[in-house]
Structure formats: structure tokens, C-alpha cells
Amino acid sequence: MLEVVASIANLRERLLPMRRAGKSIGLVPTMGALHAGHRRLIERARQQNSAVVVSIFVNPLQFDRNEDLARYPRPLDDDLTCCRELHVDFVFTPSAAEMYPHEQLAIVDVPQLSEHLCGAHRPGHFRGVATVVMKLFQIVQPERAYFGEKDAQQLAIIQRMVEDLNLPLTIVPVATVREPDGLALSSRNRHLNEEQRQLAAILPTALQAARARIQSGERSAHVIQTAVAPLFDRHPGLRLEYFSLVDPQTLAPVSYIDRPVLIAAALWIGSTRLIDNLTVSPIENGQPPLSSPRTSTATEAPPAKLRSP
Ligand code: PAF
């Protein structure tokens, strides 16, 4: 039976006997507006743990634009219905005052991983994410926590935070869930009107086009970026923030592709910002690289900013 708990003290009190009884706790941190991508996280948590906690908290610390925070969807009743259907044990719904009773002075920062991709365009965003996730880990003390691969940079940062700070839990990455046309599910998709929704498919299409080029032997990140750029010029409502090829672990830009590479992009459609990514191995199709002009890869080239934001 689902319990909705808004206070940190009450949640701890409810979880303590479970922990003492040796039951494993799985945490799915969310900001609500749950969709099929979240469902996949919750289902995985349900399979692997005795108790499942879903947190729903629209974290003000990670929003760099107040208007984005104000318009973030908050359909709590629908979210609770979803959690009931998936047999979640606890939904943690703290207020901002509960999570941040006073100014948050202790901040978690993973700077090298935060400066690329979205971090370059959203100052302070990943500090806000890492800080709230750390607080949630301290409050719930889960055995496992579940994060979607769609937010690849967030996932890399949280994995590194757990490793560097010796946090006693396992991060479980869960594959991106997509619409039939390839669009990655996101709470932000609901802001798109019909025309924008059609246009949004350009994002996975461009990622697939980049993947196809790598698999057919192209090794230059710059050539790939230049080849996909015109796809985003087709409509004035589209504004590409970045389309980058980076090392999946360090997130540093790659110029010559001779090992697995993360292709990540952020696209504005009107006032909605969508992100997506995929990982490609240059030998995925059994073909070695065509030529290798140098030995090291995760190098100097900055991520192509095809057009300024
Ligand atoms: O991915 C999200 O929904 C948020 O960034 C998270 C991890 C719940 C932290 O607020």
C-alpha cells in the first residue's frame, strides 16, 4: 500500500525498521510528471529491491532560469496513480522548505564533468543536481538508486560522486525510452505543440545520422558535426545549443573517434529545451577504423557550437 510522506523525519522513521530487517531499499529520484521513462526506472527498482521509494521534488537549486522552474509540470495526482500501479511503497514529496530550511551552504560539485555539454550552458545546474541527490541519498539511504541514460551527463556526475565520496550504494543506469519516431521521453515533451512535436524527431534523427557516419568509417568529429548541422537549419523554430562528441567517462570533447564515443545534443524548440544522446563504438559493426592519424583521442577540439544560443 502506497504511503505518501512529506517529512524527512517521518520517512526515516518508516524506513528504519525495513533497514533493520535487512530489506533492500531502491530509490528512484524524480521531479514528478512521471512518464514511461520513469515507469521503466520504477519497474527496475521494484524487481531488485524489497522496498521502493520514489521521490518527487522539483528542486529549485538546479534551475538556472526561474521561468523554467515556475512552468515545470506538477501533476501530483497522476504521479501518485502511476506509483500505485507500479506498487511503489513510499512517495517522498518534500516541500522546498523541508529540503532547504535555510540557505544551503554545503554544496556537492563535480567540476570537471560539469563543465561540458549542458553544464557549459546551465551554470550551477549540476551542482544543484548533485547536492539534492546527495541529500536524497542521506535521507533514504538506499541500496540502489536508478537514473535514466537520457540524462547522460547527470548520470556520469552522480556515478563519479558516489565513487569519489565512497557512498555505500549502487547506481543503476536505465536505458532511454523512446516514442515510435525515436523521440526520447521527457517531462518537457508535454510543452510541445503538435508542430513542435513533429519537429522534435529531428533530434534522434540527427544522432542516428551521426552514428551511421561513424559506423560507415568516418572518424572526424568535426566532419560529423558539420554534416548534421543543416538538419537543424530547416525550421526557424529550432535552435541547436550543442551537438558534441565526447568521451563517455570524462565527457571531454573527442576530435578523432577511435573508441566508444558519446554523442550528445541539446535542442531548443520554441521555448522548450530537449536533450538526447547515444553511445557509439567505431567497431560496433565489426569494422576497425579506416585510418588513425594519431593515437590519443579525448583531445583538444571544443564541442562544436553550431549556432550560438
Ligand atoms: O533527473 C531528474 O529528474 C533530476 O535531475 C533529479 C535527479 C531528480 C534531481 O533533482
mmCIF file of C-alpha atoms and ligand atoms in Angstrom:
data_model
loop_
_atom_site.group_PDB
_atom_site.id
_atom_site.type_symbol
_atom_site.label_atom_id
_atom_site.label_comp_id
_atom_site.label_asym_id
_atom_site.label_seq_id
_atom_site.Cartn_x
_atom_site.Cartn_y
_atom_site.Cartn_z
ATOM 1 C CA MET A 1 0.000 0.000 0.000
ATOM 2 C CA LEU A 2 1.446 3.332 -1.109
ATOM 3 C CA GLU A 3 2.359 5.832 1.577
ATOM 4 C CA VAL A 4 2.913 9.487 0.730
ATOM 5 C CA VAL A 5 5.389 11.091 3.102
ATOM 6 C CA ALA A 6 6.366 14.747 3.047
ATOM 7 C CA SER A 7 8.637 14.977 6.062
ATOM 8 C CA ILE A 8 12.239 13.774 6.252
ATOM 9 C CA ALA A 9 11.810 12.612 9.855
ATOM 10 C CA ASN A 10 8.698 10.555 9.014
ATOM 11 C CA LEU A 11 10.335 8.906 6.036
ATOM 12 C CA ARG A 12 13.382 7.958 8.089
ATOM 13 C CA GLU A 13 11.132 6.574 10.818
ATOM 14 C CA ARG A 14 9.184 4.459 8.310
ATOM 15 C CA LEU A 15 12.329 3.137 6.573
ATOM 16 C CA LEU A 16 14.330 2.310 9.699
ATOM 17 C CA PRO A 17 12.537 -0.977 10.579
ATOM 18 C CA MET A 18 12.941 -2.137 6.982
ATOM 19 C CA ARG A 19 16.630 -1.432 7.028
ATOM 20 C CA ARG A 20 16.952 -3.183 10.405
ATOM 21 C CA ALA A 21 15.148 -6.210 8.978
ATOM 22 C CA GLY A 22 17.765 -6.355 6.227
ATOM 23 C CA LYS A 23 15.349 -5.325 3.476
ATOM 24 C CA SER A 24 16.887 -3.605 0.477
ATOM 25 C CA ILE A 25 15.630 -0.145 -0.443
ATOM 26 C CA GLY A 26 15.604 1.165 -4.024
ATOM 27 C CA LEU A 27 15.332 4.910 -4.655
ATOM 28 C CA VAL A 28 14.031 6.498 -7.848
ATOM 29 C CA PRO A 29 14.700 10.248 -7.612
ATOM 30 C CA THR A 30 12.356 12.275 -9.845
ATOM 31 C CA MET A 31 10.905 15.741 -10.260
ATOM 32 C CA GLY A 32 7.474 14.238 -10.987
ATOM 33 C CA ALA A 33 5.476 14.464 -14.236
ATOM 34 C CA LEU A 34 6.143 10.745 -14.499
ATOM 35 C CA HIS A 35 6.183 9.148 -17.950
ATOM 36 C CA ALA A 36 7.071 5.775 -19.434
ATOM 37 C CA GLY A 37 10.787 6.505 -18.910
ATOM 38 C CA HIS A 38 10.197 6.885 -15.159
ATOM 39 C CA ARG A 39 7.977 3.805 -15.204
ATOM 40 C CA ARG A 40 10.932 1.828 -16.534
ATOM 41 C CA LEU A 41 13.107 3.091 -13.636
ATOM 42 C CA ILE A 42 10.451 2.212 -11.082
ATOM 43 C CA GLU A 43 9.854 -1.229 -12.581
ATOM 44 C CA ARG A 44 13.571 -1.968 -12.409
ATOM 45 C CA ALA A 45 13.679 -0.782 -8.788
ATOM 46 C CA ARG A 46 10.654 -2.957 -7.993
ATOM 47 C CA GLN A 47 12.375 -6.043 -9.438
ATOM 48 C CA GLN A 48 15.582 -5.528 -7.497
ATOM 49 C CA ASN A 49 14.522 -4.324 -4.030
ATOM 50 C CA SER A 50 12.217 -5.187 -1.135
ATOM 51 C CA ALA A 51 11.012 -1.589 -0.803
ATOM 52 C CA VAL A 52 10.802 1.168 -3.413
ATOM 53 C CA VAL A 53 10.900 4.885 -2.641
ATOM 54 C CA VAL A 54 10.086 7.408 -5.395
ATOM 55 C CA SER A 55 10.981 10.995 -4.551
ATOM 56 C CA ILE A 56 9.059 13.779 -6.259
ATOM 57 C CA PHE A 57 10.740 17.107 -5.711
ATOM 58 C CA VAL A 58 11.108 19.941 -8.196
ATOM 59 C CA ASN A 59 14.497 21.037 -6.970
ATOM 60 C CA PRO A 60 14.889 24.835 -7.125
ATOM 61 C CA LEU A 61 18.664 24.529 -6.709
ATOM 62 C CA GLN A 62 19.119 23.032 -10.175
ATOM 63 C CA PHE A 63 17.106 25.573 -12.186
ATOM 64 C CA ASP A 64 19.149 28.299 -13.794
ATOM 65 C CA ARG A 65 16.025 30.037 -15.148
ATOM 66 C CA ASN A 66 13.159 30.975 -12.822
ATOM 67 C CA GLU A 67 10.585 30.695 -15.596
ATOM 68 C CA ASP A 68 11.635 27.095 -16.213
ATOM 69 C CA LEU A 69 11.114 26.321 -12.513
ATOM 70 C CA ALA A 70 7.729 28.068 -12.493
ATOM 71 C CA ARG A 71 6.413 26.189 -15.502
ATOM 72 C CA TYR A 72 7.781 22.771 -14.594
ATOM 73 C CA PRO A 73 4.729 20.427 -14.680
ATOM 74 C CA ARG A 74 3.451 19.177 -11.300
ATOM 75 C CA PRO A 75 0.637 16.646 -11.935
ATOM 76 C CA LEU A 76 0.867 15.056 -8.474
ATOM 77 C CA ASP A 77 -2.409 13.071 -8.624
ATOM 78 C CA ASP A 78 -1.404 11.392 -11.889
ATOM 79 C CA ASP A 79 2.049 10.683 -10.475
ATOM 80 C CA LEU A 80 0.568 9.011 -7.402
ATOM 81 C CA THR A 81 -1.717 6.891 -9.592
ATOM 82 C CA CYS A 82 1.328 5.771 -11.573
ATOM 83 C CA CYS A 83 3.223 4.905 -8.384
ATOM 84 C CA ARG A 84 0.239 2.941 -7.049
ATOM 85 C CA GLU A 85 0.019 0.953 -10.283
ATOM 86 C CA LEU A 86 3.695 0.092 -10.035
ATOM 87 C CA HIS A 87 3.465 -0.975 -6.366
ATOM 88 C CA VAL A 88 5.758 1.713 -5.023
ATOM 89 C CA ASP A 89 5.956 1.630 -1.216
ATOM 90 C CA PHE A 90 6.733 5.286 -0.451
ATOM 91 C CA VAL A 91 6.434 8.506 -2.409
ATOM 92 C CA PHE A 92 8.532 11.200 -0.791
ATOM 93 C CA THR A 93 7.110 14.654 -1.575
ATOM 94 C CA PRO A 94 9.044 17.194 0.495
ATOM 95 C CA SER A 95 8.428 20.918 0.168
ATOM 96 C CA ALA A 96 11.296 23.256 -0.711
ATOM 97 C CA ALA A 97 11.273 24.421 2.932
ATOM 98 C CA GLU A 98 11.634 20.827 4.124
ATOM 99 C CA MET A 99 14.626 20.191 1.856
ATOM 100 C CA TYR A 100 16.187 23.639 2.267
ATOM 101 C CA PRO A 101 15.100 25.051 5.655
ATOM 102 C CA HIS A 102 17.838 27.634 5.328
ATOM 103 C CA GLU A 103 20.323 28.656 2.701
ATOM 104 C CA GLN A 104 22.172 25.535 1.511
ATOM 105 C CA LEU A 105 25.811 26.274 2.213
ATOM 106 C CA ALA A 106 27.218 22.761 1.761
ATOM 107 C CA ILE A 107 27.297 22.071 -1.969
ATOM 108 C CA VAL A 108 28.404 18.992 -3.903
ATOM 109 C CA ASP A 109 30.353 19.821 -7.040
ATOM 110 C CA VAL A 110 31.946 17.545 -9.644
ATOM 111 C CA PRO A 111 33.542 20.328 -11.657
ATOM 112 C CA GLN A 112 35.431 18.591 -14.474
ATOM 113 C CA LEU A 113 32.393 16.592 -15.503
ATOM 114 C CA SER A 114 30.045 19.548 -15.115
ATOM 115 C CA GLU A 115 31.800 21.988 -17.394
ATOM 116 C CA HIS A 116 30.969 20.256 -20.709
ATOM 117 C CA LEU A 117 27.719 19.736 -22.633
ATOM 118 C CA CYS A 118 24.698 21.041 -20.684
ATOM 119 C CA GLY A 119 26.942 22.316 -17.900
ATOM 120 C CA ALA A 120 28.510 24.839 -20.263
ATOM 121 C CA HIS A 121 25.063 26.344 -20.901
ATOM 122 C CA ARG A 122 23.411 25.941 -17.491
ATOM 123 C CA PRO A 123 25.692 27.434 -14.832
ATOM 124 C CA GLY A 124 25.242 25.786 -11.436
ATOM 125 C CA HIS A 125 22.759 23.227 -12.729
ATOM 126 C CA PHE A 126 24.807 20.126 -11.907
ATOM 127 C CA ARG A 127 25.841 21.489 -8.513
ATOM 128 C CA GLY A 128 22.120 21.701 -7.759
ATOM 129 C CA VAL A 129 21.527 18.165 -9.042
ATOM 130 C CA ALA A 130 24.482 16.606 -7.191
ATOM 131 C CA THR A 131 23.567 18.415 -3.974
ATOM 132 C CA VAL A 132 19.920 17.346 -3.943
ATOM 133 C CA VAL A 133 20.779 13.775 -4.959
ATOM 134 C CA MET A 134 23.327 13.582 -2.147
ATOM 135 C CA LYS A 135 20.659 14.845 0.287
ATOM 136 C CA LEU A 136 18.186 12.244 -1.000
ATOM 137 C CA PHE A 137 20.801 9.512 -0.593
ATOM 138 C CA GLN A 138 21.402 10.627 3.002
ATOM 139 C CA ILE A 139 17.687 10.746 3.778
ATOM 140 C CA VAL A 140 16.674 7.429 2.175
ATOM 141 C CA GLN A 141 19.982 5.518 2.459
ATOM 142 C CA PRO A 142 19.072 3.249 -0.435
ATOM 143 C CA GLU A 143 20.941 0.142 -1.502
ATOM 144 C CA ARG A 144 20.393 1.131 -5.144
ATOM 145 C CA ALA A 145 19.353 4.304 -6.968
ATOM 146 C CA TYR A 146 18.006 4.452 -10.521
ATOM 147 C CA PHE A 147 18.810 7.061 -13.187
ATOM 148 C CA GLY A 148 17.938 7.280 -16.880
ATOM 149 C CA GLU A 149 20.619 7.224 -19.569
ATOM 150 C CA LYS A 150 18.843 10.066 -21.354
ATOM 151 C CA ASP A 151 20.472 12.396 -18.841
ATOM 152 C CA ALA A 152 23.931 11.046 -19.631
ATOM 153 C CA GLN A 153 25.863 13.895 -18.046
ATOM 154 C CA GLN A 154 23.784 13.759 -14.866
ATOM 155 C CA LEU A 155 24.362 10.005 -14.694
ATOM 156 C CA ALA A 156 28.141 10.376 -15.176
ATOM 157 C CA ILE A 157 28.302 13.059 -12.471
ATOM 158 C CA ILE A 158 26.302 11.034 -9.961
ATOM 159 C CA GLN A 159 28.349 7.905 -10.645
ATOM 160 C CA ARG A 160 31.534 9.874 -10.061
ATOM 161 C CA MET A 161 30.150 11.488 -6.902
ATOM 162 C CA VAL A 162 29.288 8.043 -5.495
ATOM 163 C CA GLU A 163 32.732 6.723 -6.381
ATOM 164 C CA ASP A 164 34.730 9.703 -5.126
ATOM 165 C CA LEU A 165 32.791 10.040 -1.874
ATOM 166 C CA ASN A 166 32.633 6.266 -1.198
ATOM 167 C CA LEU A 167 28.859 6.314 -0.915
ATOM 168 C CA PRO A 168 27.564 2.840 0.019
ATOM 169 C CA LEU A 169 25.072 2.317 -2.802
ATOM 170 C CA THR A 170 24.890 1.142 -6.401
ATOM 171 C CA ILE A 171 23.789 3.422 -9.218
ATOM 172 C CA VAL A 172 21.678 1.533 -11.751
ATOM 173 C CA PRO A 173 21.551 3.173 -15.208
ATOM 174 C CA VAL A 174 18.360 2.505 -17.183
ATOM 175 C CA ALA A 175 18.077 2.768 -20.984
ATOM 176 C CA THR A 176 16.219 5.682 -22.571
ATOM 177 C CA VAL A 177 12.604 5.006 -23.517
ATOM 178 C CA ARG A 178 11.609 6.393 -26.926
ATOM 179 C CA GLU A 179 8.460 7.201 -28.892
ATOM 180 C CA PRO A 180 7.995 5.272 -32.164
ATOM 181 C CA ASP A 181 9.666 8.130 -34.102
ATOM 182 C CA GLY A 182 12.704 7.976 -31.816
ATOM 183 C CA LEU A 183 11.958 10.982 -29.578
ATOM 184 C CA ALA A 184 13.260 10.307 -26.072
ATOM 185 C CA LEU A 185 10.554 10.549 -23.412
ATOM 186 C CA SER A 186 10.896 13.631 -21.230
ATOM 187 C CA SER A 187 8.632 15.588 -18.909
ATOM 188 C CA ARG A 188 9.353 18.579 -21.148
ATOM 189 C CA ASN A 189 7.765 16.945 -24.212
ATOM 190 C CA ARG A 190 4.373 17.948 -22.874
ATOM 191 C CA HIS A 191 5.257 21.610 -23.542
ATOM 192 C CA LEU A 192 5.488 20.942 -27.296
ATOM 193 C CA ASN A 193 2.555 21.783 -29.561
ATOM 194 C CA GLU A 194 1.702 19.434 -32.404
ATOM 195 C CA GLU A 195 4.018 21.054 -34.931
ATOM 196 C CA GLN A 196 6.886 21.246 -32.442
ATOM 197 C CA ARG A 197 6.331 17.627 -31.501
ATOM 198 C CA GLN A 198 6.776 16.633 -35.169
ATOM 199 C CA LEU A 199 9.923 18.755 -35.412
ATOM 200 C CA ALA A 200 11.374 17.226 -32.248
ATOM 201 C CA ALA A 201 12.063 13.950 -34.080
ATOM 202 C CA ILE A 202 14.956 15.751 -35.783
ATOM 203 C CA LEU A 203 16.985 15.276 -32.593
ATOM 204 C CA PRO A 204 17.104 11.438 -32.595
ATOM 205 C CA THR A 205 17.331 11.523 -36.399
ATOM 206 C CA ALA A 206 20.500 13.643 -36.233
ATOM 207 C CA LEU A 207 22.004 11.383 -33.565
ATOM 208 C CA GLN A 208 21.266 8.336 -35.712
ATOM 209 C CA ALA A 209 22.775 10.067 -38.757
ATOM 210 C CA ALA A 210 25.947 10.741 -36.773
ATOM 211 C CA ARG A 211 26.021 7.145 -35.612
ATOM 212 C CA ALA A 212 25.624 5.896 -39.200
ATOM 213 C CA ARG A 213 28.580 8.023 -40.325
ATOM 214 C CA ILE A 214 30.796 6.640 -37.581
ATOM 215 C CA GLN A 215 29.742 3.112 -38.369
ATOM 216 C CA SER A 216 30.482 3.610 -42.034
ATOM 217 C CA GLY A 217 34.020 4.695 -41.213
ATOM 218 C CA GLU A 218 34.013 8.453 -40.556
ATOM 219 C CA ARG A 219 36.405 9.257 -37.716
ATOM 220 C CA SER A 220 36.420 13.054 -37.600
ATOM 221 C CA ALA A 221 34.055 14.594 -35.030
ATOM 222 C CA HIS A 222 34.178 17.885 -36.917
ATOM 223 C CA VAL A 223 33.095 16.283 -40.199
ATOM 224 C CA ILE A 224 30.177 14.603 -38.441
ATOM 225 C CA GLN A 225 29.101 17.813 -36.725
ATOM 226 C CA THR A 226 29.267 19.720 -39.990
ATOM 227 C CA ALA A 227 27.254 17.027 -41.758
ATOM 228 C CA VAL A 228 24.352 17.059 -39.282
ATOM 229 C CA ALA A 229 24.210 20.853 -38.793
ATOM 230 C CA PRO A 230 21.944 21.531 -41.828
ATOM 231 C CA LEU A 231 19.256 19.248 -40.371
ATOM 232 C CA PHE A 232 18.660 21.851 -37.666
ATOM 233 C CA ASP A 233 18.530 24.771 -40.087
ATOM 234 C CA ARG A 234 15.355 23.545 -41.694
ATOM 235 C CA HIS A 235 12.982 25.401 -39.413
ATOM 236 C CA PRO A 236 13.241 28.806 -37.689
ATOM 237 C CA GLY A 237 11.687 27.336 -34.521
ATOM 238 C CA LEU A 238 14.732 25.125 -33.948
ATOM 239 C CA ARG A 239 17.866 26.330 -32.203
ATOM 240 C CA LEU A 240 20.698 23.904 -31.625
ATOM 241 C CA GLU A 241 22.544 24.531 -28.364
ATOM 242 C CA TYR A 242 25.225 21.900 -28.882
ATOM 243 C CA PHE A 243 25.879 18.712 -30.784
ATOM 244 C CA SER A 244 29.012 17.190 -29.263
ATOM 245 C CA LEU A 245 31.067 14.043 -29.451
ATOM 246 C CA VAL A 246 32.694 13.341 -26.105
ATOM 247 C CA ASP A 247 34.439 10.648 -24.108
ATOM 248 C CA PRO A 248 31.666 8.737 -22.252
ATOM 249 C CA GLN A 249 33.568 8.798 -18.936
ATOM 250 C CA THR A 250 35.331 12.157 -18.837
ATOM 251 C CA LEU A 251 32.834 13.966 -21.110
ATOM 252 C CA ALA A 252 35.832 15.729 -22.680
ATOM 253 C CA PRO A 253 35.456 16.543 -26.393
ATOM 254 C CA VAL A 254 36.783 13.986 -28.837
ATOM 255 C CA SER A 255 38.181 15.044 -32.203
ATOM 256 C CA TYR A 256 39.271 11.677 -33.649
ATOM 257 C CA ILE A 257 36.956 8.732 -32.973
ATOM 258 C CA ASP A 258 38.822 5.505 -32.318
ATOM 259 C CA ARG A 259 36.971 4.296 -29.244
ATOM 260 C CA PRO A 260 33.372 4.468 -27.968
ATOM 261 C CA VAL A 261 32.056 8.000 -28.072
ATOM 262 C CA LEU A 262 29.024 9.666 -26.505
ATOM 263 C CA ILE A 263 27.136 11.824 -28.988
ATOM 264 C CA ALA A 264 25.054 14.299 -27.016
ATOM 265 C CA ALA A 265 22.870 17.182 -28.142
ATOM 266 C CA ALA A 266 20.602 19.884 -26.739
ATOM 267 C CA LEU A 267 17.981 21.488 -28.934
ATOM 268 C CA TRP A 268 15.599 24.349 -28.272
ATOM 269 C CA ILE A 269 12.202 24.046 -29.919
ATOM 270 C CA GLY A 270 10.499 27.349 -29.245
ATOM 271 C CA SER A 271 10.969 27.799 -25.504
ATOM 272 C CA THR A 272 11.398 24.103 -24.742
ATOM 273 C CA ARG A 273 14.839 22.607 -24.379
ATOM 274 C CA LEU A 274 15.283 18.925 -25.208
ATOM 275 C CA ILE A 275 18.371 16.780 -24.725
ATOM 276 C CA ASP A 276 19.282 13.361 -26.061
ATOM 277 C CA ASN A 277 22.336 11.190 -26.603
ATOM 278 C CA LEU A 278 23.602 7.853 -27.758
ATOM 279 C CA THR A 279 26.854 5.964 -27.392
ATOM 280 C CA VAL A 280 28.578 4.613 -30.492
ATOM 281 C CA SER A 281 31.535 2.329 -30.828
ATOM 282 C CA PRO A 282 33.575 2.741 -34.014
ATOM 283 C CA ILE A 283 33.969 -1.020 -34.210
ATOM 284 C CA GLU A 284 30.292 -1.719 -33.464
ATOM 285 C CA ASN A 285 29.774 -3.190 -36.946
ATOM 286 C CA GLY A 286 32.921 -5.259 -36.762
ATOM 287 C CA GLN A 287 34.909 -2.788 -38.890
ATOM 288 C CA PRO A 288 38.108 -1.287 -37.465
ATOM 289 C CA PRO A 289 38.752 2.460 -38.017
ATOM 290 C CA LEU A 290 39.711 3.272 -41.637
ATOM 291 C CA SER A 291 42.812 5.207 -40.666
ATOM 292 C CA SER A 292 44.340 6.511 -37.473
ATOM 293 C CA PRO A 293 46.096 9.855 -37.831
ATOM 294 C CA ARG A 294 47.086 9.926 -34.168
ATOM 295 C CA THR A 295 46.991 7.746 -31.119
ATOM 296 C CA SER A 296 45.224 9.824 -28.482
ATOM 297 C CA THR A 297 41.603 10.878 -28.838
ATOM 298 C CA ALA A 298 39.871 12.669 -25.988
ATOM 299 C CA THR A 299 41.590 15.833 -27.049
ATOM 300 C CA GLU A 300 41.604 19.480 -27.677
ATOM 301 C CA ALA A 301 38.686 20.175 -30.013
ATOM 302 C CA PRO A 302 35.951 22.135 -28.268
ATOM 303 C CA PRO A 303 32.399 20.831 -28.749
ATOM 304 C CA ALA A 304 31.052 22.325 -31.958
ATOM 305 C CA LYS A 305 28.651 25.095 -31.138
ATOM 306 C CA LEU A 306 26.919 25.068 -34.462
ATOM 307 C CA ARG A 307 24.960 28.188 -33.701
ATOM 308 C CA SER A 308 25.085 30.461 -30.709
ATOM 309 C CA PRO A 309 22.293 30.053 -28.140
HETATM 310 O O1 PAF B 1 16.585 13.861 -13.402
HETATM 311 C C1 PAF B 1 15.861 14.463 -12.575
HETATM 312 O O2 PAF B 1 14.621 14.362 -12.594
HETATM 313 C C2 PAF B 1 16.515 15.356 -11.533
HETATM 314 O O3 PAF B 1 17.638 15.992 -12.035
HETATM 315 C C3 PAF B 1 16.826 14.619 -10.236
HETATM 316 C C4 PAF B 1 17.857 13.515 -10.444
HETATM 317 C C5 PAF B 1 15.568 14.009 -9.646
HETATM 318 C C6 PAF B 1 17.408 15.599 -9.203
HETATM 319 O O4 PAF B 1 16.506 16.618 -8.920
#
